[in-house]
Amino acid sequence: MTTPMLVQLGSMGVLVALLAFCVVWVSSDSNKYRKLVWVTLFLTFDLIMFGAFTRLTDSGLGCPDWPGCYGHANPLQAHEHISAAQEAMPTGPVTVMKAWIEMTHRYFAMGVGVLIIALMVIAWMRWFKTRKSTVQQENKFSPRYPTLLFLFVCLQGAFGAWTVTQKLQPVIVTTHLLLGLTLLAMLTWLAARQSEHAPVAASAAALVKPALVGLLLLILQIALGGWVSTNYAALACTDFPLCHGALVPRMDFANGFTLWRHLGMTADGEFLSFQALTAIHWTHRCFAFVVIAFIVWLACKALRTQGLQNSGRWLLIVVGLQLITGLSTIFLNWPLAIAVAHNGGAALLLVLLVMLNYKARLAPGLHSVSAVPGHPVTVDRLNPHP
């Protein structure tokens, strides 16, 4: 790992971040910090989508070292090594196209990292300027949360490196996915803190716990989906609603859900059986209906609650699209575009549920209302702010 390579890689990350800074700079939004948070959230969502594309095109080892590519900052410089690997194994994990996909994903990730560093630095600077002002301003510009985001993105980067060095070990790849989605959820919460929201009815307090349950169910389903993807079990069942012509097919749960093992292998070093892949797929498929039913119920409750109607409406739309893309991956033999869209739908559902959790806590009478920064001090018959 040479200094020139690290400088070149860092420059690529800064370049990606500069494009985002330009969008913020030319924006008409007077609150540039809030705009930067939302732009970072948008790019993190895009990064997760591109990460899914990288995984689904089998490009995770397009450059088999980290953070560069054969010790270089880009595939052009490493072209000789990549071409040799591709010639030796034309359908292997290393090709010119896969190398570019993998490195583009890394550049994108570094750009998001630079943006999160910027959010932390700006928060600290504003906090020092406003720390002697009102409590509300202190909370609004508190650097604790952006600093936590910075530490979290460092952890995510470490798992990105381990994904490569551990040769796509399923538990590492799945954890990398979950950490990326957790980062997205954290940025969504920060964006909600910085934004204005419509008054929420007092009845929204009754949705605080159900909204949290819905979020936890979705996270579990995403983990199962990640386990399907990282074990390449998406086509283990190609019929629906049955699986191999049976409601409960032959399955091997013990080996399918052994976490610490190499890709395609059991913990004992034997090849993973098709029954194990079937167990992985079948579990994700069945639990999906539990999650869908709960989210639809939650969305209907939100539709009848003042201030939460938009969240409920979008939840119904996205969960419907998610069901369609999930079934399409089975009936259409796992087309790449639909598979990526299915991953994006899961990320979008996560954003919507985090936002619903935040808004439900704005209900009058909840202690969290007074701690929510960025809201005007007004009195409304539905949502009297202190």
mmCIF file of C-alpha atoms in Angstrom:
data_model
loop_
_atom_site.group_PDB
_atom_site.id
_atom_site.type_symbol
_atom_site.label_atom_id
_atom_site.label_comp_id
_atom_site.label_asym_id
_atom_site.label_seq_id
_atom_site.Cartn_x
_atom_site.Cartn_y
_atom_site.Cartn_z
ATOM 1 C CA MET A 1 0.000 0.000 0.000
ATOM 2 C CA THR A 2 1.906 3.049 -1.289
ATOM 3 C CA THR A 3 1.400 6.707 -0.447
ATOM 4 C CA PRO A 4 0.847 7.795 -4.088
ATOM 5 C CA MET A 5 -1.913 5.209 -4.456
ATOM 6 C CA LEU A 6 -3.627 6.400 -1.263
ATOM 7 C CA VAL A 7 -3.379 10.023 -2.428
ATOM 8 C CA GLN A 8 -4.958 9.135 -5.768
ATOM 9 C CA LEU A 9 -7.740 7.171 -4.104
ATOM 10 C CA GLY A 10 -8.392 10.005 -1.668
ATOM 11 C CA SER A 11 -8.526 12.442 -4.571
ATOM 12 C CA MET A 12 -11.241 10.358 -6.218
ATOM 13 C CA GLY A 13 -13.277 10.433 -3.021
ATOM 14 C CA VAL A 14 -12.865 14.204 -2.734
ATOM 15 C CA LEU A 15 -13.883 14.601 -6.388
ATOM 16 C CA VAL A 16 -17.113 12.694 -5.817
ATOM 17 C CA ALA A 17 -17.793 14.788 -2.699
ATOM 18 C CA LEU A 18 -17.086 18.033 -4.610
ATOM 19 C CA LEU A 19 -19.907 17.216 -7.025
ATOM 20 C CA ALA A 20 -22.246 16.953 -4.033
ATOM 21 C CA PHE A 21 -20.892 20.201 -2.555
ATOM 22 C CA CYS A 22 -21.624 21.940 -5.870
ATOM 23 C CA VAL A 23 -25.240 20.764 -5.727
ATOM 24 C CA VAL A 24 -25.540 22.154 -2.195
ATOM 25 C CA TRP A 25 -23.835 25.419 -3.120
ATOM 26 C CA VAL A 26 -26.155 26.215 -6.061
ATOM 27 C CA SER A 27 -29.250 25.138 -4.141
ATOM 28 C CA SER A 28 -31.818 27.780 -3.250
ATOM 29 C CA ASP A 29 -32.200 26.239 0.213
ATOM 30 C CA SER A 30 -30.981 28.802 2.748
ATOM 31 C CA ASN A 31 -30.048 26.031 5.198
ATOM 32 C CA LYS A 32 -27.003 24.584 3.432
ATOM 33 C CA TYR A 33 -26.253 22.155 6.248
ATOM 34 C CA ARG A 34 -29.699 20.608 5.991
ATOM 35 C CA LYS A 35 -29.290 20.402 2.216
ATOM 36 C CA LEU A 36 -25.913 18.684 2.648
ATOM 37 C CA VAL A 37 -27.506 16.116 4.957
ATOM 38 C CA TRP A 38 -30.188 15.314 2.398
ATOM 39 C CA VAL A 39 -27.682 15.121 -0.469
ATOM 40 C CA THR A 40 -25.517 12.765 1.600
ATOM 41 C CA LEU A 41 -28.595 10.657 2.332
ATOM 42 C CA PHE A 42 -29.449 10.508 -1.375
ATOM 43 C CA LEU A 43 -25.906 9.494 -2.344
ATOM 44 C CA THR A 44 -25.808 6.851 0.393
ATOM 45 C CA PHE A 45 -29.018 5.386 -1.021
ATOM 46 C CA ASP A 46 -27.409 5.377 -4.476
ATOM 47 C CA LEU A 47 -24.289 3.748 -3.016
ATOM 48 C CA ILE A 48 -26.397 0.932 -1.566
ATOM 49 C CA MET A 49 -28.046 0.444 -4.970
ATOM 50 C CA PHE A 50 -24.662 0.344 -6.686
ATOM 51 C CA GLY A 51 -23.377 -2.021 -4.009
ATOM 52 C CA ALA A 52 -26.243 -4.357 -4.889
ATOM 53 C CA PHE A 53 -25.302 -4.052 -8.560
ATOM 54 C CA THR A 54 -21.678 -4.870 -7.669
ATOM 55 C CA ARG A 55 -22.733 -7.936 -5.705
ATOM 56 C CA LEU A 56 -25.276 -9.168 -8.269
ATOM 57 C CA THR A 57 -22.816 -8.857 -11.158
ATOM 58 C CA ASP A 58 -20.334 -10.915 -9.125
ATOM 59 C CA SER A 59 -17.885 -7.997 -9.135
ATOM 60 C CA GLY A 60 -17.021 -8.061 -5.443
ATOM 61 C CA LEU A 61 -13.613 -9.530 -6.227
ATOM 62 C CA GLY A 62 -13.131 -7.590 -9.464
ATOM 63 C CA CYS A 63 -10.068 -6.187 -7.723
ATOM 64 C CA PRO A 64 -8.885 -8.921 -5.334
ATOM 65 C CA ASP A 65 -6.991 -6.552 -3.005
ATOM 66 C CA TRP A 66 -7.984 -3.472 -1.025
ATOM 67 C CA PRO A 67 -8.199 -0.458 -1.142
ATOM 68 C CA GLY A 68 -6.610 -0.351 -4.602
ATOM 69 C CA CYS A 69 -6.574 -2.708 -7.550
ATOM 70 C CA TYR A 70 -3.440 -4.841 -7.747
ATOM 71 C CA GLY A 71 -1.675 -2.124 -5.799
ATOM 72 C CA HIS A 72 -2.876 0.663 -8.115
ATOM 73 C CA ALA A 73 -5.484 3.386 -7.717
ATOM 74 C CA ASN A 74 -7.510 2.481 -10.815
ATOM 75 C CA PRO A 75 -8.010 -0.405 -13.265
ATOM 76 C CA LEU A 76 -6.184 1.450 -16.051
ATOM 77 C CA GLN A 77 -2.937 1.294 -14.124
ATOM 78 C CA ALA A 78 -3.637 -2.341 -13.209
ATOM 79 C CA HIS A 79 -4.706 -3.320 -16.725
ATOM 80 C CA GLU A 80 -1.837 -5.775 -17.243
ATOM 81 C CA HIS A 81 -2.664 -7.729 -14.067
ATOM 82 C CA ILE A 82 -6.406 -7.709 -14.765
ATOM 83 C CA SER A 83 -5.945 -8.868 -18.361
ATOM 84 C CA ALA A 84 -3.701 -11.719 -17.222
ATOM 85 C CA ALA A 85 -6.273 -12.863 -14.655
ATOM 86 C CA GLN A 86 -9.084 -12.619 -17.189
ATOM 87 C CA GLU A 87 -7.114 -14.579 -19.789
ATOM 88 C CA ALA A 88 -6.375 -17.328 -17.271
ATOM 89 C CA MET A 89 -10.024 -17.518 -16.202
ATOM 90 C CA PRO A 90 -12.385 -15.717 -18.660
ATOM 91 C CA THR A 91 -15.493 -16.339 -16.522
ATOM 92 C CA GLY A 92 -13.708 -15.824 -13.200
ATOM 93 C CA PRO A 93 -14.159 -13.087 -10.616
ATOM 94 C CA VAL A 94 -11.557 -10.763 -12.196
ATOM 95 C CA THR A 95 -12.353 -9.109 -15.534
ATOM 96 C CA VAL A 96 -11.856 -5.584 -16.833
ATOM 97 C CA MET A 97 -15.547 -4.758 -16.482
ATOM 98 C CA LYS A 98 -15.817 -6.222 -12.977
ATOM 99 C CA ALA A 99 -12.705 -4.337 -11.897
ATOM 100 C CA TRP A 100 -14.217 -1.031 -13.003
ATOM 101 C CA ILE A 101 -17.508 -1.830 -11.273
ATOM 102 C CA GLU A 102 -15.736 -2.684 -8.018
ATOM 103 C CA MET A 103 -13.467 0.385 -8.074
ATOM 104 C CA THR A 104 -16.351 2.705 -8.972
ATOM 105 C CA HIS A 105 -18.167 1.362 -5.925
ATOM 106 C CA ARG A 106 -15.121 2.137 -3.781
ATOM 107 C CA TYR A 107 -14.760 5.676 -5.196
ATOM 108 C CA PHE A 108 -18.443 6.280 -4.485
ATOM 109 C CA ALA A 109 -18.024 4.973 -0.921
ATOM 110 C CA MET A 110 -15.032 7.225 -0.309
ATOM 111 C CA GLY A 111 -17.056 10.203 -1.543
ATOM 112 C CA VAL A 112 -19.811 9.450 0.962
ATOM 113 C CA GLY A 113 -17.148 9.151 3.652
ATOM 114 C CA VAL A 114 -15.807 12.620 2.785
ATOM 115 C CA LEU A 115 -19.333 14.055 2.978
ATOM 116 C CA ILE A 116 -19.889 12.542 6.415
ATOM 117 C CA ILE A 117 -16.576 14.006 7.591
ATOM 118 C CA ALA A 118 -17.788 17.380 6.300
ATOM 119 C CA LEU A 119 -21.064 16.996 8.225
ATOM 120 C CA MET A 120 -19.110 16.274 11.407
ATOM 121 C CA VAL A 121 -16.722 19.215 10.956
ATOM 122 C CA ILE A 122 -19.544 21.663 10.176
ATOM 123 C CA ALA A 123 -21.546 20.426 13.179
ATOM 124 C CA TRP A 124 -18.579 20.969 15.507
ATOM 125 C CA MET A 125 -17.956 24.456 14.089
ATOM 126 C CA ARG A 126 -21.607 25.471 14.458
ATOM 127 C CA TRP A 127 -21.817 23.988 17.915
ATOM 128 C CA PHE A 128 -18.849 26.065 19.083
ATOM 129 C CA LYS A 129 -20.504 29.186 17.676
ATOM 130 C CA THR A 130 -23.917 28.500 19.256
ATOM 131 C CA ARG A 131 -23.036 26.635 22.465
ATOM 132 C CA LYS A 132 -23.774 29.733 24.565
ATOM 133 C CA SER A 133 -27.172 30.241 22.942
ATOM 134 C CA THR A 134 -30.463 28.529 23.690
ATOM 135 C CA VAL A 135 -30.801 24.812 24.454
ATOM 136 C CA GLN A 136 -32.744 24.318 21.230
ATOM 137 C CA GLN A 137 -29.824 25.645 19.147
ATOM 138 C CA GLU A 138 -27.365 23.463 21.070
ATOM 139 C CA ASN A 139 -29.412 20.397 20.257
ATOM 140 C CA LYS A 140 -29.787 21.396 16.622
ATOM 141 C CA PHE A 141 -26.057 21.780 16.088
ATOM 142 C CA SER A 142 -24.914 19.100 18.509
ATOM 143 C CA PRO A 143 -21.883 17.342 16.987
ATOM 144 C CA ARG A 144 -22.458 14.072 18.861
ATOM 145 C CA TYR A 145 -24.656 12.466 16.218
ATOM 146 C CA PRO A 146 -22.490 13.448 13.187
ATOM 147 C CA THR A 147 -19.436 12.207 15.108
ATOM 148 C CA LEU A 148 -21.197 8.890 15.670
ATOM 149 C CA LEU A 149 -21.898 8.782 11.932
ATOM 150 C CA PHE A 150 -18.192 9.273 11.245
ATOM 151 C CA LEU A 151 -17.205 6.423 13.567
ATOM 152 C CA PHE A 152 -19.861 4.233 11.993
ATOM 153 C CA VAL A 153 -18.690 4.902 8.438
ATOM 154 C CA CYS A 154 -15.168 3.906 9.538
ATOM 155 C CA LEU A 155 -16.580 0.598 10.782
ATOM 156 C CA GLN A 156 -18.414 0.160 7.489
ATOM 157 C CA GLY A 157 -15.179 0.780 5.594
ATOM 158 C CA ALA A 158 -13.450 -1.913 7.640
ATOM 159 C CA PHE A 159 -16.135 -4.444 6.717
ATOM 160 C CA GLY A 160 -15.785 -3.357 3.082
ATOM 161 C CA ALA A 161 -12.118 -4.312 3.273
ATOM 162 C CA TRP A 162 -12.904 -7.620 4.992
ATOM 163 C CA THR A 163 -15.444 -8.405 2.287
ATOM 164 C CA VAL A 164 -12.551 -8.548 -0.170
ATOM 165 C CA THR A 165 -9.843 -10.037 2.049
ATOM 166 C CA GLN A 166 -12.207 -12.754 3.313
ATOM 167 C CA LYS A 167 -13.176 -13.668 -0.267
ATOM 168 C CA LEU A 168 -16.888 -12.777 -0.044
ATOM 169 C CA GLN A 169 -17.543 -14.799 3.094
ATOM 170 C CA PRO A 170 -21.366 -14.641 3.418
ATOM 171 C CA VAL A 171 -21.518 -13.430 7.025
ATOM 172 C CA ILE A 172 -19.049 -10.606 6.265
ATOM 173 C CA VAL A 173 -20.875 -9.528 3.107
ATOM 174 C CA THR A 174 -24.263 -9.638 4.837
ATOM 175 C CA THR A 175 -22.927 -7.615 7.764
ATOM 176 C CA HIS A 176 -21.460 -5.099 5.304
ATOM 177 C CA LEU A 177 -24.916 -4.759 3.729
ATOM 178 C CA LEU A 178 -26.644 -4.331 7.096
ATOM 179 C CA LEU A 179 -24.119 -1.724 8.224
ATOM 180 C CA GLY A 180 -24.667 0.194 5.001
ATOM 181 C CA LEU A 181 -28.417 0.195 5.577
ATOM 182 C CA THR A 182 -27.897 1.206 9.209
ATOM 183 C CA LEU A 183 -25.847 4.159 7.980
ATOM 184 C CA LEU A 184 -28.722 5.045 5.652
ATOM 185 C CA ALA A 185 -31.161 4.868 8.581
ATOM 186 C CA MET A 186 -28.929 7.089 10.724
ATOM 187 C CA LEU A 187 -28.676 9.689 7.967
ATOM 188 C CA THR A 188 -32.466 9.573 7.567
ATOM 189 C CA TRP A 189 -32.890 10.318 11.268
ATOM 190 C CA LEU A 190 -30.402 13.204 11.033
ATOM 191 C CA ALA A 191 -32.232 14.576 7.987
ATOM 192 C CA ALA A 192 -35.521 14.359 9.887
ATOM 193 C CA ARG A 193 -33.968 16.258 12.813
ATOM 194 C CA GLN A 194 -32.918 19.064 10.506
ATOM 195 C CA SER A 195 -36.255 19.381 8.679
ATOM 196 C CA GLU A 196 -39.622 20.951 9.371
ATOM 197 C CA HIS A 197 -42.607 18.622 9.740
ATOM 198 C CA ALA A 198 -46.358 19.076 9.602
ATOM 199 C CA PRO A 199 -48.203 18.964 12.925
ATOM 200 C CA VAL A 200 -48.968 15.434 14.100
ATOM 201 C CA ALA A 201 -52.141 14.387 15.898
ATOM 202 C CA ALA A 202 -51.987 13.137 19.468
ATOM 203 C CA SER A 203 -53.204 9.745 18.237
ATOM 204 C CA ALA A 204 -49.814 9.264 16.547
ATOM 205 C CA ALA A 205 -48.418 8.319 19.953
ATOM 206 C CA ALA A 206 -50.201 4.974 19.630
ATOM 207 C CA LEU A 207 -48.027 4.182 16.579
ATOM 208 C CA VAL A 208 -44.667 4.695 18.296
ATOM 209 C CA LYS A 209 -44.244 1.062 19.342
ATOM 210 C CA PRO A 210 -45.841 -0.497 16.218
ATOM 211 C CA ALA A 211 -43.602 1.659 14.004
ATOM 212 C CA LEU A 212 -40.547 0.405 15.887
ATOM 213 C CA VAL A 213 -41.742 -3.209 15.562
ATOM 214 C CA GLY A 214 -42.238 -2.681 11.827
ATOM 215 C CA LEU A 215 -38.718 -1.320 11.512
ATOM 216 C CA LEU A 216 -37.231 -4.286 13.393
ATOM 217 C CA LEU A 217 -39.202 -6.767 11.261
ATOM 218 C CA LEU A 218 -37.954 -5.077 8.107
ATOM 219 C CA ILE A 219 -34.344 -5.205 9.322
ATOM 220 C CA LEU A 220 -34.683 -8.935 9.980
ATOM 221 C CA GLN A 221 -36.175 -9.450 6.518
ATOM 222 C CA ILE A 222 -33.360 -7.445 4.936
ATOM 223 C CA ALA A 223 -30.847 -9.625 6.794
ATOM 224 C CA LEU A 224 -32.568 -12.726 5.383
ATOM 225 C CA GLY A 225 -32.562 -11.172 1.919
ATOM 226 C CA GLY A 226 -28.884 -10.358 2.248
ATOM 227 C CA TRP A 227 -28.236 -13.961 3.257
ATOM 228 C CA VAL A 228 -30.080 -15.114 0.122
ATOM 229 C CA SER A 229 -28.030 -12.806 -2.075
ATOM 230 C CA THR A 230 -24.621 -13.501 -0.546
ATOM 231 C CA ASN A 231 -25.215 -17.262 -0.780
ATOM 232 C CA TYR A 232 -26.550 -16.975 -4.340
ATOM 233 C CA ALA A 233 -29.798 -18.664 -3.338
ATOM 234 C CA ALA A 234 -32.183 -16.400 -5.255
ATOM 235 C CA LEU A 235 -33.028 -19.153 -7.763
ATOM 236 C CA ALA A 236 -33.156 -22.015 -5.271
ATOM 237 C CA CYS A 237 -36.954 -22.001 -5.774
ATOM 238 C CA THR A 238 -38.129 -21.142 -9.277
ATOM 239 C CA ASP A 239 -41.845 -21.803 -8.778
ATOM 240 C CA PHE A 240 -44.435 -19.911 -6.727
ATOM 241 C CA PRO A 241 -46.339 -20.140 -4.407
ATOM 242 C CA LEU A 242 -44.906 -23.642 -3.993
ATOM 243 C CA CYS A 243 -41.203 -24.440 -3.879
ATOM 244 C CA HIS A 244 -40.126 -27.463 -5.933
ATOM 245 C CA GLY A 245 -43.799 -28.375 -6.130
ATOM 246 C CA ALA A 246 -44.236 -28.547 -2.347
ATOM 247 C CA LEU A 247 -45.443 -26.155 0.311
ATOM 248 C CA VAL A 248 -42.569 -27.271 2.543
ATOM 249 C CA PRO A 249 -39.767 -28.717 0.380
ATOM 250 C CA ARG A 250 -36.761 -30.697 1.565
ATOM 251 C CA MET A 251 -34.423 -28.292 3.335
ATOM 252 C CA ASP A 252 -31.188 -28.221 5.296
ATOM 253 C CA PHE A 253 -31.497 -25.388 7.828
ATOM 254 C CA ALA A 254 -28.453 -26.423 9.867
ATOM 255 C CA ASN A 255 -25.930 -25.864 7.073
ATOM 256 C CA GLY A 256 -27.939 -23.131 5.360
ATOM 257 C CA PHE A 257 -27.879 -20.909 8.430
ATOM 258 C CA THR A 258 -24.411 -21.725 9.735
ATOM 259 C CA LEU A 259 -22.951 -18.225 9.840
ATOM 260 C CA TRP A 260 -19.188 -18.729 9.940
ATOM 261 C CA ARG A 261 -18.285 -20.617 6.770
ATOM 262 C CA HIS A 262 -16.801 -19.933 3.351
ATOM 263 C CA LEU A 263 -18.936 -19.087 0.330
ATOM 264 C CA GLY A 264 -20.579 -22.209 -1.093
ATOM 265 C CA MET A 265 -19.160 -24.429 1.634
ATOM 266 C CA THR A 266 -20.345 -25.904 4.904
ATOM 267 C CA ALA A 267 -18.511 -25.340 8.178
ATOM 268 C CA ASP A 268 -16.838 -28.729 7.617
ATOM 269 C CA GLY A 269 -15.460 -27.646 4.251
ATOM 270 C CA GLU A 270 -17.887 -29.645 2.105
ATOM 271 C CA PHE A 271 -19.908 -28.168 -0.747
ATOM 272 C CA LEU A 272 -23.166 -26.559 0.365
ATOM 273 C CA SER A 273 -26.134 -28.692 -0.650
ATOM 274 C CA PHE A 274 -29.051 -27.497 -2.747
ATOM 275 C CA GLN A 275 -31.323 -28.278 0.207
ATOM 276 C CA ALA A 276 -29.378 -25.695 2.253
ATOM 277 C CA LEU A 277 -29.875 -23.060 -0.451
ATOM 278 C CA THR A 278 -33.565 -23.958 -0.565
ATOM 279 C CA ALA A 279 -33.842 -23.395 3.188
ATOM 280 C CA ILE A 280 -32.289 -19.939 2.840
ATOM 281 C CA HIS A 281 -34.614 -18.924 0.003
ATOM 282 C CA TRP A 282 -37.762 -20.440 1.527
ATOM 283 C CA THR A 283 -37.231 -18.694 4.883
ATOM 284 C CA HIS A 284 -36.809 -15.294 3.229
ATOM 285 C CA ARG A 285 -39.876 -15.884 1.058
ATOM 286 C CA CYS A 286 -42.154 -16.954 3.914
ATOM 287 C CA PHE A 287 -41.077 -14.213 6.309
ATOM 288 C CA ALA A 288 -41.696 -11.639 3.570
ATOM 289 C CA PHE A 289 -45.452 -12.167 3.907
ATOM 290 C CA VAL A 290 -45.279 -11.528 7.657
ATOM 291 C CA VAL A 291 -43.422 -8.266 7.054
ATOM 292 C CA ILE A 292 -45.723 -7.197 4.228
ATOM 293 C CA ALA A 293 -48.848 -7.858 6.295
ATOM 294 C CA PHE A 294 -47.522 -5.855 9.247
ATOM 295 C CA ILE A 295 -46.330 -2.919 7.133
ATOM 296 C CA VAL A 296 -49.647 -2.746 5.266
ATOM 297 C CA TRP A 297 -51.485 -2.706 8.617
ATOM 298 C CA LEU A 298 -49.119 -0.017 9.916
ATOM 299 C CA ALA A 299 -49.512 2.055 6.747
ATOM 300 C CA CYS A 300 -53.310 1.910 7.008
ATOM 301 C CA LYS A 301 -53.070 3.150 10.603
ATOM 302 C CA ALA A 302 -50.797 5.987 9.464
ATOM 303 C CA LEU A 303 -53.241 6.942 6.699
ATOM 304 C CA ARG A 304 -55.860 7.620 9.377
ATOM 305 C CA THR A 305 -53.517 9.757 11.506
ATOM 306 C CA GLN A 306 -53.127 13.491 10.936
ATOM 307 C CA GLY A 307 -49.545 14.292 9.912
ATOM 308 C CA LEU A 308 -48.652 10.719 8.956
ATOM 309 C CA GLN A 309 -50.780 10.282 5.836
ATOM 310 C CA ASN A 310 -47.931 10.791 3.372
ATOM 311 C CA SER A 311 -45.771 8.222 5.164
ATOM 312 C CA GLY A 312 -48.624 5.703 5.110
ATOM 313 C CA ARG A 313 -49.331 6.337 1.433
ATOM 314 C CA TRP A 314 -45.720 5.883 0.368
ATOM 315 C CA LEU A 315 -45.340 2.763 2.496
ATOM 316 C CA LEU A 316 -48.262 1.140 0.681
ATOM 317 C CA ILE A 317 -46.858 2.096 -2.728
ATOM 318 C CA VAL A 318 -43.321 0.888 -2.046
ATOM 319 C CA VAL A 319 -44.333 -2.351 -0.300
ATOM 320 C CA GLY A 320 -46.545 -3.145 -3.315
ATOM 321 C CA LEU A 321 -43.670 -2.518 -5.713
ATOM 322 C CA GLN A 322 -41.374 -4.572 -3.492
ATOM 323 C CA LEU A 323 -43.759 -7.519 -3.693
ATOM 324 C CA ILE A 324 -43.894 -7.203 -7.481
ATOM 325 C CA THR A 325 -40.103 -7.053 -7.901
ATOM 326 C CA GLY A 326 -39.628 -9.950 -5.488
ATOM 327 C CA LEU A 327 -42.011 -12.193 -7.425
ATOM 328 C CA SER A 328 -40.554 -11.018 -10.742
ATOM 329 C CA THR A 329 -37.094 -12.230 -9.767
ATOM 330 C CA ILE A 330 -38.602 -15.735 -9.532
ATOM 331 C CA PHE A 331 -40.827 -15.750 -12.620
ATOM 332 C CA LEU A 332 -38.353 -13.876 -14.870
ATOM 333 C CA ASN A 333 -35.302 -15.877 -13.785
ATOM 334 C CA TRP A 334 -33.637 -13.166 -11.701
ATOM 335 C CA PRO A 335 -33.057 -10.310 -14.214
ATOM 336 C CA LEU A 336 -30.340 -7.953 -13.018
ATOM 337 C CA ALA A 337 -32.320 -4.695 -13.222
ATOM 338 C CA ILE A 338 -35.240 -6.092 -11.217
ATOM 339 C CA ALA A 339 -32.924 -7.679 -8.646
ATOM 340 C CA VAL A 340 -31.192 -4.310 -8.107
ATOM 341 C CA ALA A 341 -34.586 -2.594 -7.890
ATOM 342 C CA HIS A 342 -35.640 -5.129 -5.245
ATOM 343 C CA ASN A 343 -32.606 -4.167 -3.149
ATOM 344 C CA GLY A 344 -33.414 -0.500 -3.652
ATOM 345 C CA GLY A 345 -37.009 -1.077 -2.584
ATOM 346 C CA ALA A 346 -35.827 -2.570 0.702
ATOM 347 C CA ALA A 347 -33.614 0.487 1.308
ATOM 348 C CA LEU A 348 -36.496 2.838 0.484
ATOM 349 C CA LEU A 349 -38.809 0.984 2.881
ATOM 350 C CA LEU A 350 -36.160 1.435 5.551
ATOM 351 C CA VAL A 351 -36.041 5.195 4.931
ATOM 352 C CA LEU A 352 -39.835 5.464 5.075
ATOM 353 C CA LEU A 353 -40.110 3.455 8.304
ATOM 354 C CA VAL A 354 -37.353 5.481 9.989
ATOM 355 C CA MET A 355 -39.160 8.662 8.990
ATOM 356 C CA LEU A 356 -42.453 7.251 10.304
ATOM 357 C CA ASN A 357 -40.763 6.399 13.606
ATOM 358 C CA TYR A 358 -39.468 9.952 13.859
ATOM 359 C CA LYS A 359 -42.785 11.605 13.000
ATOM 360 C CA ALA A 360 -44.772 9.399 15.388
ATOM 361 C CA ARG A 361 -42.564 10.721 18.196
ATOM 362 C CA LEU A 362 -43.704 14.273 17.398
ATOM 363 C CA ALA A 363 -47.122 13.494 18.900
ATOM 364 C CA PRO A 364 -48.097 15.940 21.657
ATOM 365 C CA GLY A 365 -47.386 14.657 25.125
ATOM 366 C CA LEU A 366 -44.319 12.606 24.247
ATOM 367 C CA HIS A 367 -41.102 13.757 25.913
ATOM 368 C CA SER A 368 -39.167 13.403 22.670
ATOM 369 C CA VAL A 369 -41.072 16.354 21.161
ATOM 370 C CA SER A 370 -39.239 18.944 23.239
ATOM 371 C CA ALA A 371 -35.912 17.419 22.280
ATOM 372 C CA VAL A 372 -36.556 17.538 18.533
ATOM 373 C CA PRO A 373 -34.511 20.385 17.094
ATOM 374 C CA GLY A 374 -35.279 22.392 14.026
ATOM 375 C CA HIS A 375 -38.980 22.948 14.728
ATOM 376 C CA PRO A 376 -40.570 26.325 15.272
ATOM 377 C CA VAL A 377 -41.926 27.097 18.717
ATOM 378 C CA THR A 378 -45.607 27.338 17.869
ATOM 379 C CA VAL A 379 -48.864 26.159 19.326
ATOM 380 C CA ASP A 380 -51.140 24.131 17.124
ATOM 381 C CA ARG A 381 -54.370 22.425 18.092
ATOM 382 C CA LEU A 382 -52.961 19.103 16.787
ATOM 383 C CA ASN A 383 -49.330 19.502 17.790
ATOM 384 C CA PRO A 384 -48.567 22.153 20.428
ATOM 385 C CA HIS A 385 -44.805 22.528 20.604
ATOM 386 C CA PRO A 386 -43.431 23.718 23.943
#
